[in-house]
Amino acid sequence: MNYLKLREEQLKSAIREDYFADYKYTLLGNIDFVVAKHNTQGVRTDLFEDDIGDLKSILWAEAKQGNSHDIYESFVQLLLTIGKERSFEHNLPPKYIGAFDAEKFAFIEYHDIQEIFYQNDFNWNVTPSNHDTKEFKQLHDLCQKLLEEKSILFRFKSDSAELKKFIRTNFKIMKDISEKISVTKNNFTFVFQKWEAAVKPSINVDWAKVNKAGIISADFFLADLLSRDNRSIKDNLFVVLKRKKYELAKKLDENGFLSYSSVEFKDEQKAYKEFWSIYKRPPQEEYWDYIIERRDLLVPQDIRERKGSFFTPQIWVEKSQQYLADVLGETWQDDYYIWDCCAGTGNLLNGLTNYDNVWASTLDKQDIDVMTDRVNNGWSMPENHIFQFDFLNDEFDKCPEELRQITNDPEKRKKLVIYINPPYAEAATTRTKTKTGTNKESVARNNKVFDRYGKSMGGAGNELFALFLMRCFKEIPDCIIGQFSTLKTIQAPNFLKFRNIFQAKLNSLFVVPADTFDNVKGKFPIGFFIWNTAPSGFSLISAVADVYDRNNDLIGNKSFYVPPEKKLLMDWLKTLHDKENEPIAYLRTLGSDFQNNGGVFLTLSPSKADFEQKKICEVTRNNFVNISCYFAVRQSIEATWLNDRDQFLFPNEGWQNDFEFQSDCLIFTLFHGQNSISSESLDKSIAMNHWIPFTREQVGCKSTFKSNFMNKFLKEFIASHSLNLSNEAQAVYDAGLELWKYYHTQTGAKPNASFYDIRKHFQGVNAKEHMNSSSEDSTYMDLISVLRTRQKALAQKIEQSVYKYGFLK
C-alpha cells in the first residue's frame, strides 16, 4: 500500500491494520502508537494505577506522515515524550520502541536505551515536538550513534515480508490470557519499584537498622525474584528466601558454629503472594547475570555515594585497559599484578585476560556474593582472589597472603597496578557549605585513613577518592595507580595540600562526560588517570588529556591547569570591593570556575543568606567598570561539561588600559540574561533603577526616568577615553534600543522598567515564578532573537581578551 498521501492518523490506522491486526492497540499518554498483548482477565490489576493490559506493551512508537523525516529525530522525540511523562515508572516498559513514517519503520530494544531516562540534571520538561531546543539536540547527540548501531530498519516497499516476519517472531501473542508477566532486563527496575511499594512493608525488619548493616531492600527483592517454589535458587545471595521466611548470610558465631539470621513476614505472606501472582519467576536464565550484576540500579542514591557503587560503563572499562596497555606495554597483564580494591561487582575487571594476576576486594558482602556467583557462572577470576576488605579501615594483613607478599616487597610493588573507580562522595555537601545542613555521617571522615592523613590533606580530606589515592601513595609506595575520578586532583583549589603530598608522576589521562556513568550528577569531566608513584617528587602544573565524547569518539585534546595559590578570580574580585560608596546594585558571586557561573548575577534585592555567606559585592559608580569586566569574563564563554571545573584566574595588568575591552564588557553586562536587576524589587538601600542605558527620548517614553545614571555614565566613559563602541558592542546597544522602544509602545509600560522587567513583561512566569523561555509576541521574539545573536558575537570578541589578559589559561 502507498502510504505517502495519508495524514498521520490515517497512516497509524493503515499500519495497524496491515501489520498489527493480531494485537491490541491502545493509548498511553502522548505516545503515538502503542501495541500491547491483550491481557485483562485472570490477574489482579488493583496493584497498579493503570489497566494491566496497557502495562503489557510490546511496542511504543512515534509516527510521522510523509517520508521527509529523519527517523532518528523521530526516536528522540519519542524518548522526550516517554521521559517527560515518565511512562516507564507507571507502566511496564515494552520490548521495543520504534519510529515510522510513510516509507519506513525502525525498531530498537528498550533495554538498549533505558539508561537514558536515568541521566541526571536533564530537563525533560520541554516540548518533545520542538526539535530546536537544546535538550532535543543534546539527546540527539547522545543517542544518534546508539540508534545507528542498534536499530533495525524496514522499508515498506522492499521489506514488507521481512517486517511481518520480524513482528511474528518478536511480538508473540499470548496463548494463555492469564499468563504472568515475565521479568526481563527491560523491566526489572520497574518491577522492583512496584515490589518496594507492595511487598517491602510486609517484611518484618527495621529498615533503618538493616540499612546501617549494609542490607538493602534490593537484597530481599533478588531473593524473591531468583526463586522457584518459594525458595531462592542461588544460595550465595546475601539474602535467600526459604519458604515462609528469609535467611541472611551465614556466619560463624563466637563459639565457631555457623549461624544465620531469619526474617519473617508480618502478614503471613499475603502481600508477597498477591504480588508474585502477577510476575513470573525466576526470569529466563539468560537475564540472571545481568540483573545481579546491575544490582547497583536498585541501590539507594545515598548508599551508592557512601560506598561507591558506581557501575563503570563498559566502553570506559575497555578504554582504560587500552591506555594501561599503552603506558605499561601490550603484555602488561602478564607483567603486572592488578588489584581493584573497591571492586563492587567487579565490572571494572571485565575483559582482562590473566586473572591469575588479579585481585578484587570490596566493602560489601553482597558484592562478594555477586562476584562469587559470576565465578560459578564462568567468570575466570580465581575465587580465592575475591575478598571482603574495607580499604579505608582494614590493615593489609587481612589481604590474601600472595597479595600481601606483593605489597610487602619493594620490587613487586613496582609491578602492582591499583586499578579502581573509587567512590566520589564527600563529607561536605552544598548545604554544609552554605551553612544550612550538617556533614554526611559515615562519609569520608569516619575512617582510619582520614585519621592518619585527613588533616594534612586540607579540603581533599573530605573526598573518599582522595583518601584512596593517599593511602596508595603512602602505604603502597612505588605502585602504579590507574583510577577514575573527577579532575579535582588537578583543578580544585582546595586540593593544594593534597598535591603537595601526592607527588606522583601522571603518565596518562583521558576524560569523558561524567553523565555517561550511572548515578553521577552534573555536566563535568571524569578522567582516567595513570600515576606512577615510584619517581616521587613531581610537582603537577598542568596535564594534557585526550578527550572522548559520550560515543567514544576522540574529539581532541585539552590542557588542564593547577590553579596558583591565592591567584583566582575571586581573589581579584576582593580588590574591587567598595564599601564606602552608595551601591547601584549588587553582584552575587560564587566560586571561580565555570560550574558556578549560574550563581553569578546582578540584582537589586540579594537574599539575607547571600549577605551572611559573603556572596555579595556592592556595585558602585567607582567599581562599576571593573565589576562589568568580572561579570563579562564569567559569562562570555559558555559552560560545557569539558570546561566545567576550569578556574578563572587573577588577570595580568593589560586589561587596565584596554578601554575598548572595558566598554565591550559594560555593554555585554547591560544586556545579559544574568542581569536580574528589576525595578519591581528595589532594595531599601537602593531607591531607584540606575540601569537604563537610554534616554527617555530615545525609547519614546512619555514619562521621565527616575535615574539617568547609566546613559550619562556610558557617554562620559566613551568621551573620557576618546573611543567609540566596537562594532559588536554598538550592534548590541542598537538591538537593545529597539527592544526598549517596542516595550514602550505597550499598554501599561512602566517608565523605569529594567531589561529584566521588559523580558518578564513579554515572556511571563510559570507556576514556580521562573521566567518562561519564550513569548507569544512574535515582534518581541524577533527583537530578542536579534539581541541574543549580537550578544553572542560580542561574547566571542570578549573571549579573546579573557585569554589575552590571563583570566583563563
Tab-separated table of N, CA, C and O in Angstrom, residues 641-728:
chain	number	residue	atom	x	y	z
A	641	TRP	N	30.486	20.590	29.611
A	641	TRP	CA	30.946	19.525	30.503
A	641	TRP	C	32.463	19.509	30.578
A	641	TRP	O	33.040	19.151	31.605
A	642	LEU	N	33.131	19.956	29.522
A	642	LEU	CA	34.586	19.838	29.472
A	642	LEU	C	35.292	20.940	30.245
A	642	LEU	O	36.326	20.710	30.880
A	643	ASN	N	34.756	22.163	30.207
A	643	ASN	CA	35.419	23.264	30.927
A	643	ASN	C	34.806	23.506	32.297
A	643	ASN	O	35.175	24.458	32.987
A	644	ASP	N	33.883	22.655	32.719
A	644	ASP	CA	33.063	22.886	33.901
A	644	ASP	C	33.874	23.226	35.139
A	644	ASP	O	33.460	24.045	35.951
A	645	ARG	N	35.040	22.603	35.329
A	645	ARG	CA	35.856	22.839	36.525
A	645	ARG	C	37.059	23.747	36.254
A	645	ARG	O	37.894	23.955	37.144
A	646	ASP	N	37.170	24.313	35.049
A	646	ASP	CA	38.273	25.238	34.763
A	646	ASP	C	38.159	26.461	35.665
A	646	ASP	O	37.067	27.008	35.870
A	647	GLN	N	39.294	26.925	36.161
A	647	GLN	CA	39.318	28.028	37.119
A	647	GLN	C	39.636	29.354	36.426
A	647	GLN	O	40.588	29.459	35.652
A	648	PHE	N	38.824	30.384	36.712
A	648	PHE	CA	39.143	31.752	36.301
A	648	PHE	C	40.210	32.299	37.253
A	648	PHE	O	40.168	32.050	38.458
A	649	LEU	N	41.137	33.096	36.681
A	649	LEU	CA	42.331	33.479	37.430
A	649	LEU	C	42.454	34.997	37.599
A	649	LEU	O	41.780	35.782	36.930
A	650	PHE	N	43.336	35.375	38.484
A	650	PHE	CA	43.719	36.775	38.717
A	650	PHE	C	44.403	37.270	37.434
A	650	PHE	O	45.406	36.718	37.015
A	651	PRO	N	43.882	38.324	36.783
A	651	PRO	CA	44.429	38.715	35.468
A	651	PRO	C	45.749	39.460	35.577
A	651	PRO	O	46.126	39.953	36.638
A	652	ASN	N	46.430	39.552	34.427
A	652	ASN	CA	47.584	40.440	34.365
A	652	ASN	C	47.088	41.874	34.217
A	652	ASN	O	45.884	42.134	34.129
A	653	GLU	N	47.984	42.855	34.151
A	653	GLU	CA	47.576	44.258	34.207
A	653	GLU	C	47.142	44.821	32.861
A	653	GLU	O	46.674	45.960	32.782
A	654	GLY	N	47.253	44.024	31.797
A	654	GLY	CA	46.975	44.553	30.461
A	654	GLY	C	45.570	45.071	30.269
A	654	GLY	O	45.345	46.045	29.528
A	655	TRP	N	44.602	44.481	30.938
A	655	TRP	CA	43.202	44.880	30.767
A	655	TRP	C	42.949	46.315	31.210
A	655	TRP	O	42.009	46.979	30.727
A	656	GLN	N	43.790	46.842	32.119
A	656	GLN	CA	43.528	48.147	32.718
A	656	GLN	C	43.573	49.289	31.708
A	656	GLN	O	42.898	50.307	31.885
A	657	ASN	N	44.359	49.138	30.648
A	657	ASN	CA	44.473	50.191	29.635
A	657	ASN	C	43.754	49.834	28.334
A	657	ASN	O	43.872	50.568	27.349
A	658	ASP	N	43.033	48.739	28.348
A	658	ASP	CA	42.268	48.336	27.161
A	658	ASP	C	40.830	48.817	27.363
A	658	ASP	O	39.967	48.091	27.846
A	659	PHE	N	40.573	50.056	26.960
A	659	PHE	CA	39.270	50.654	27.227
A	659	PHE	C	38.190	50.123	26.287
A	659	PHE	O	36.998	50.159	26.630
A	660	GLU	N	38.574	49.648	25.127
A	660	GLU	CA	37.584	49.021	24.248
A	660	GLU	C	37.080	47.724	24.886
A	660	GLU	O	35.873	47.437	24.853
A	661	PHE	N	38.002	46.951	25.477
A	661	PHE	CA	37.596	45.738	26.207
A	661	PHE	C	36.636	46.101	27.332
A	661	PHE	O	35.609	45.447	27.529
A	662	GLN	N	36.961	47.160	28.050
A	662	GLN	CA	36.104	47.561	29.171
A	662	GLN	C	34.722	47.990	28.690
A	662	GLN	O	33.696	47.637	29.300
A	663	SER	N	34.671	48.746	27.598
A	663	SER	CA	33.365	49.176	27.087
A	663	SER	C	32.585	47.986	26.529
A	663	SER	O	31.350	47.937	26.649
A	664	ASP	N	33.267	47.022	25.924
A	664	ASP	CA	32.598	45.791	25.492
A	664	ASP	C	31.943	45.095	26.682
A	664	ASP	O	30.801	44.628	26.600
A	665	CYS	N	32.678	45.040	27.786
A	665	CYS	CA	32.153	44.369	28.984
A	665	CYS	C	30.964	45.135	29.567
A	665	CYS	O	29.999	44.530	30.063
A	666	LEU	N	31.022	46.471	29.510
A	666	LEU	CA	29.902	47.273	30.004
A	666	LEU	C	28.617	46.949	29.235
A	666	LEU	O	27.562	46.691	29.831
A	667	ILE	N	28.714	46.972	27.917
A	667	ILE	CA	27.535	46.709	27.082
A	667	ILE	C	27.070	45.264	27.265
A	667	ILE	O	25.864	44.993	27.377
A	668	PHE	N	28.001	44.345	27.301
A	668	PHE	CA	27.661	42.930	27.477
A	668	PHE	C	26.879	42.731	28.777
A	668	PHE	O	25.874	42.018	28.822
A	669	THR	N	27.332	43.397	29.837
A	669	THR	CA	26.701	43.246	31.148
A	669	THR	C	25.286	43.822	31.156
A	669	THR	O	24.364	43.234	31.742
A	670	LEU	N	25.094	44.942	30.485
A	670	LEU	CA	23.785	45.591	30.490
A	670	LEU	C	22.700	44.728	29.865
A	670	LEU	O	21.540	44.765	30.288
A	671	PHE	N	23.077	43.912	28.865
A	671	PHE	CA	22.063	43.183	28.100
A	671	PHE	C	22.197	41.671	28.238
A	671	PHE	O	21.774	40.930	27.360
A	672	HIS	N	22.744	41.226	29.336
A	672	HIS	CA	22.903	39.779	29.548
A	672	HIS	C	21.752	39.232	30.387
A	672	HIS	O	21.221	39.922	31.265
A	673	GLY	N	21.402	37.985	30.126
A	673	GLY	CA	20.295	37.360	30.835
A	673	GLY	C	20.506	37.214	32.328
A	673	GLY	O	19.533	37.093	33.092
A	674	GLN	N	21.774	37.204	32.792
A	674	GLN	CA	22.054	37.113	34.228
A	674	GLN	C	22.020	38.485	34.904
A	674	GLN	O	22.281	38.588	36.095
A	675	ASN	N	21.717	39.511	34.126
A	675	ASN	CA	21.440	40.815	34.699
A	675	ASN	C	19.995	40.772	35.188
A	675	ASN	O	19.050	40.970	34.428
A	676	SER	N	19.825	40.465	36.453
A	676	SER	CA	18.495	40.241	37.034
A	676	SER	C	17.966	41.454	37.768
A	676	SER	O	17.088	41.348	38.632
A	677	ILE	N	18.488	42.618	37.453
A	677	ILE	CA	18.033	43.845	38.104
A	677	ILE	C	16.595	44.129	37.722
A	677	ILE	O	16.236	44.131	36.543
A	678	SER	N	15.760	44.339	38.721
A	678	SER	CA	14.338	44.592	38.496
A	678	SER	C	13.899	45.792	39.314
A	678	SER	O	14.138	45.856	40.525
A	679	SER	N	13.237	46.729	38.642
A	679	SER	CA	12.746	47.911	39.358
A	679	SER	C	11.591	47.562	40.287
A	679	SER	O	11.193	48.365	41.120
A	680	GLU	N	11.039	46.353	40.143
A	680	GLU	CA	9.935	45.919	40.987
A	680	GLU	C	10.408	45.352	42.323
A	680	GLU	O	9.591	45.055	43.197
A	681	SER	N	11.711	45.151	42.474
A	681	SER	CA	12.219	44.555	43.715
A	681	SER	C	13.401	45.351	44.242
A	681	SER	O	14.477	44.803	44.486
A	682	LEU	N	13.198	46.645	44.389
A	682	LEU	CA	14.271	47.512	44.853
A	682	LEU	C	14.642	47.211	46.297
A	682	LEU	O	13.774	47.047	47.152
A	683	ASP	N	15.941	47.136	46.567
A	683	ASP	CA	16.422	47.005	47.935
A	683	ASP	C	16.230	48.360	48.630
A	683	ASP	O	16.316	49.419	48.002
A	684	LYS	N	15.982	48.309	49.922
A	684	LYS	CA	15.712	49.554	50.641
A	684	LYS	C	16.903	50.511	50.591
A	684	LYS	O	16.735	51.735	50.752
A	685	SER	N	18.105	49.971	50.336
A	685	SER	CA	19.291	50.835	50.256
A	685	SER	C	19.481	51.429	48.863
A	685	SER	O	20.339	52.277	48.660
A	686	ILE	N	18.676	50.956	47.887
A	686	ILE	CA	18.759	51.475	46.520
A	686	ILE	C	17.380	51.981	46.139
A	686	ILE	O	16.430	51.218	45.997
A	687	ALA	N	17.282	53.273	45.960
A	687	ALA	CA	15.962	53.886	45.808
A	687	ALA	C	15.390	53.761	44.406
A	687	ALA	O	14.184	53.899	44.216
A	688	MET	N	16.239	53.503	43.390
A	688	MET	CA	15.737	53.516	42.017
A	688	MET	C	16.586	52.612	41.125
A	688	MET	O	17.665	52.149	41.512
A	689	ASN	N	16.086	52.389	39.926
A	689	ASN	CA	16.789	51.599	38.918
A	689	ASN	C	17.741	52.506	38.154
A	689	ASN	O	17.306	53.388	37.402
A	690	HIS	N	19.033	52.291	38.348
A	690	HIS	CA	20.052	53.118	37.679
A	690	HIS	C	20.544	52.484	36.383
A	690	HIS	O	21.557	52.923	35.842
A	691	TRP	N	19.854	51.458	35.880
A	691	TRP	CA	20.421	50.624	34.819
A	691	TRP	C	19.733	50.767	33.471
A	691	TRP	O	19.763	49.853	32.650
A	692	ILE	N	19.124	51.925	33.213
A	692	ILE	CA	18.531	52.164	31.896
A	692	ILE	C	19.569	52.895	31.038
A	692	ILE	O	19.926	54.037	31.329
A	693	PRO	N	20.062	52.266	29.965
A	693	PRO	CA	21.187	52.853	29.228
A	693	PRO	C	20.768	53.853	28.156
A	693	PRO	O	21.600	54.271	27.340
A	694	PHE	N	19.485	54.239	28.135
A	694	PHE	CA	18.983	55.130	27.090
A	694	PHE	C	18.298	56.342	27.724
A	694	PHE	O	17.988	56.364	28.917
A	695	THR	N	18.049	57.344	26.872
A	695	THR	CA	17.270	58.499	27.329
A	695	THR	C	15.795	58.240	27.074
A	695	THR	O	15.410	57.354	26.308
A	696	ARG	N	14.973	59.053	27.738
A	696	ARG	CA	13.525	58.950	27.538
A	696	ARG	C	13.161	59.191	26.078
A	696	ARG	O	12.298	58.510	25.512
A	697	GLU	N	13.836	60.126	25.452
A	697	GLU	CA	13.538	60.451	24.063
A	697	GLU	C	13.916	59.297	23.126
A	697	GLU	O	13.196	59.015	22.155
A	698	GLN	N	15.035	58.626	23.410
A	698	GLN	CA	15.461	57.513	22.553
A	698	GLN	C	14.422	56.402	22.493
A	698	GLN	O	14.184	55.817	21.439
A	699	VAL	N	13.802	56.075	23.616
A	699	VAL	CA	12.899	54.922	23.667
A	699	VAL	C	11.437	55.324	23.487
A	699	VAL	O	10.563	54.450	23.421
A	700	GLY	N	11.148	56.630	23.399
A	700	GLY	CA	9.774	57.070	23.194
A	700	GLY	C	8.917	56.962	24.425
A	700	GLY	O	7.704	56.754	24.319
A	701	CYS	N	9.532	57.093	25.591
A	701	CYS	CA	8.771	57.027	26.844
A	701	CYS	C	8.192	58.407	27.147
A	701	CYS	O	8.880	59.425	27.041
A	702	LYS	N	6.935	58.442	27.538
A	702	LYS	CA	6.249	59.716	27.792
A	702	LYS	C	6.497	60.246	29.194
A	702	LYS	O	6.149	61.384	29.506
A	703	SER	N	7.076	59.400	30.072
A	703	SER	CA	7.360	59.833	31.441
A	703	SER	C	8.865	59.950	31.636
A	703	SER	O	9.659	59.315	30.930
A	704	THR	N	9.273	60.719	32.611
A	704	THR	CA	10.694	60.868	32.895
A	704	THR	C	11.211	59.645	33.652
A	704	THR	O	10.464	58.963	34.360
A	705	PHE	N	12.498	59.372	33.484
A	705	PHE	CA	13.141	58.297	34.238
A	705	PHE	C	13.600	58.843	35.589
A	705	PHE	O	14.058	59.986	35.682
A	706	LYS	N	13.499	58.035	36.609
A	706	LYS	CA	13.971	58.459	37.927
A	706	LYS	C	15.487	58.589	37.955
A	706	LYS	O	16.032	59.370	38.747
A	707	SER	N	16.178	57.803	37.110
A	707	SER	CA	17.643	57.861	37.084
A	707	SER	C	18.134	57.829	35.648
A	707	SER	O	17.712	56.979	34.856
A	708	ASN	N	19.036	58.753	35.325
A	708	ASN	CA	19.703	58.776	34.020
A	708	ASN	C	21.172	58.403	34.162
A	708	ASN	O	21.989	58.693	33.287
A	709	PHE	N	21.494	57.766	35.302
A	709	PHE	CA	22.894	57.466	35.600
A	709	PHE	C	23.575	56.674	34.487
A	709	PHE	O	24.654	57.044	34.021
A	710	MET	N	22.952	55.576	34.035
A	710	MET	CA	23.648	54.667	33.128
A	710	MET	C	23.919	55.316	31.778
A	710	MET	O	25.000	55.171	31.208
A	711	ASN	N	22.948	56.063	31.267
A	711	ASN	CA	23.139	56.726	29.990
A	711	ASN	C	24.274	57.745	30.064
A	711	ASN	O	25.148	57.805	29.185
A	712	LYS	N	24.300	58.544	31.136
A	712	LYS	CA	25.376	59.529	31.307
A	712	LYS	C	26.719	58.862	31.509
A	712	LYS	O	27.744	59.312	30.977
A	713	PHE	N	26.726	57.763	32.287
A	713	PHE	CA	27.989	57.070	32.567
A	713	PHE	C	28.609	56.568	31.270
A	713	PHE	O	29.825	56.721	31.057
A	714	LEU	N	27.796	55.944	30.412
A	714	LEU	CA	28.331	55.417	29.150
A	714	LEU	C	28.907	56.542	28.296
A	714	LEU	O	30.001	56.401	27.722
A	715	LYS	N	28.182	57.632	28.172
A	715	LYS	CA	28.672	58.746	27.358
A	715	LYS	C	29.974	59.309	27.924
A	715	LYS	O	30.919	59.601	27.169
A	716	GLU	N	30.033	59.473	29.233
A	716	GLU	CA	31.245	60.017	29.854
A	716	GLU	C	32.420	59.059	29.706
A	716	GLU	O	33.552	59.489	29.464
A	717	PHE	N	32.180	57.774	29.858
A	717	PHE	CA	33.256	56.791	29.749
A	717	PHE	C	33.828	56.796	28.332
A	717	PHE	O	35.056	56.809	28.141
A	718	ILE	N	32.963	56.808	27.350
A	718	ILE	CA	33.405	56.799	25.953
A	718	ILE	C	34.163	58.082	25.631
A	718	ILE	O	35.228	58.059	25.009
A	719	ALA	N	33.626	59.209	26.093
A	719	ALA	CA	34.277	60.501	25.800
A	719	ALA	C	35.613	60.630	26.512
A	719	ALA	O	36.601	61.109	25.929
A	720	SER	N	35.672	60.198	27.763
A	720	SER	CA	36.904	60.372	28.540
A	720	SER	C	38.056	59.551	27.986
A	720	SER	O	39.232	59.884	28.217
A	721	HIS	N	37.754	58.482	27.286
A	721	HIS	CA	38.815	57.648	26.727
A	721	HIS	C	38.916	57.771	25.214
A	721	HIS	O	39.631	56.986	24.567
A	722	SER	N	38.228	58.767	24.668
A	722	SER	CA	38.318	59.079	23.232
A	722	SER	C	38.148	57.838	22.363
A	722	SER	O	38.971	57.535	21.500
A	723	LEU	N	37.078	57.119	22.600
A	723	LEU	CA	36.837	55.910	21.803
A	723	LEU	C	35.391	55.839	21.381
A	723	LEU	O	34.534	56.557	21.896
A	724	ASN	N	35.146	54.992	20.411
A	724	ASN	CA	33.798	54.638	20.005
A	724	ASN	C	33.535	53.208	20.434
A	724	ASN	O	34.472	52.417	20.607
A	725	LEU	N	32.265	52.881	20.603
A	725	LEU	CA	31.952	51.480	20.878
A	725	LEU	C	32.429	50.617	19.711
A	725	LEU	O	32.369	51.029	18.552
A	726	SER	N	32.905	49.420	20.022
A	726	SER	CA	33.279	48.487	18.957
A	726	SER	C	32.044	48.156	18.140
A	726	SER	O	30.900	48.354	18.573
A	727	ASN	N	32.262	47.659	16.917
A	727	ASN	CA	31.133	47.316	16.053
A	727	ASN	C	30.200	46.322	16.739
A	727	ASN	O	28.973	46.433	16.654
A	728	GLU	N	30.794	45.339	17.453
A	728	GLU	CA	29.990	44.312	18.122
A	728	GLU	C	29.186	44.905	19.276
A	728	GLU	O	27.998	44.585	19.455
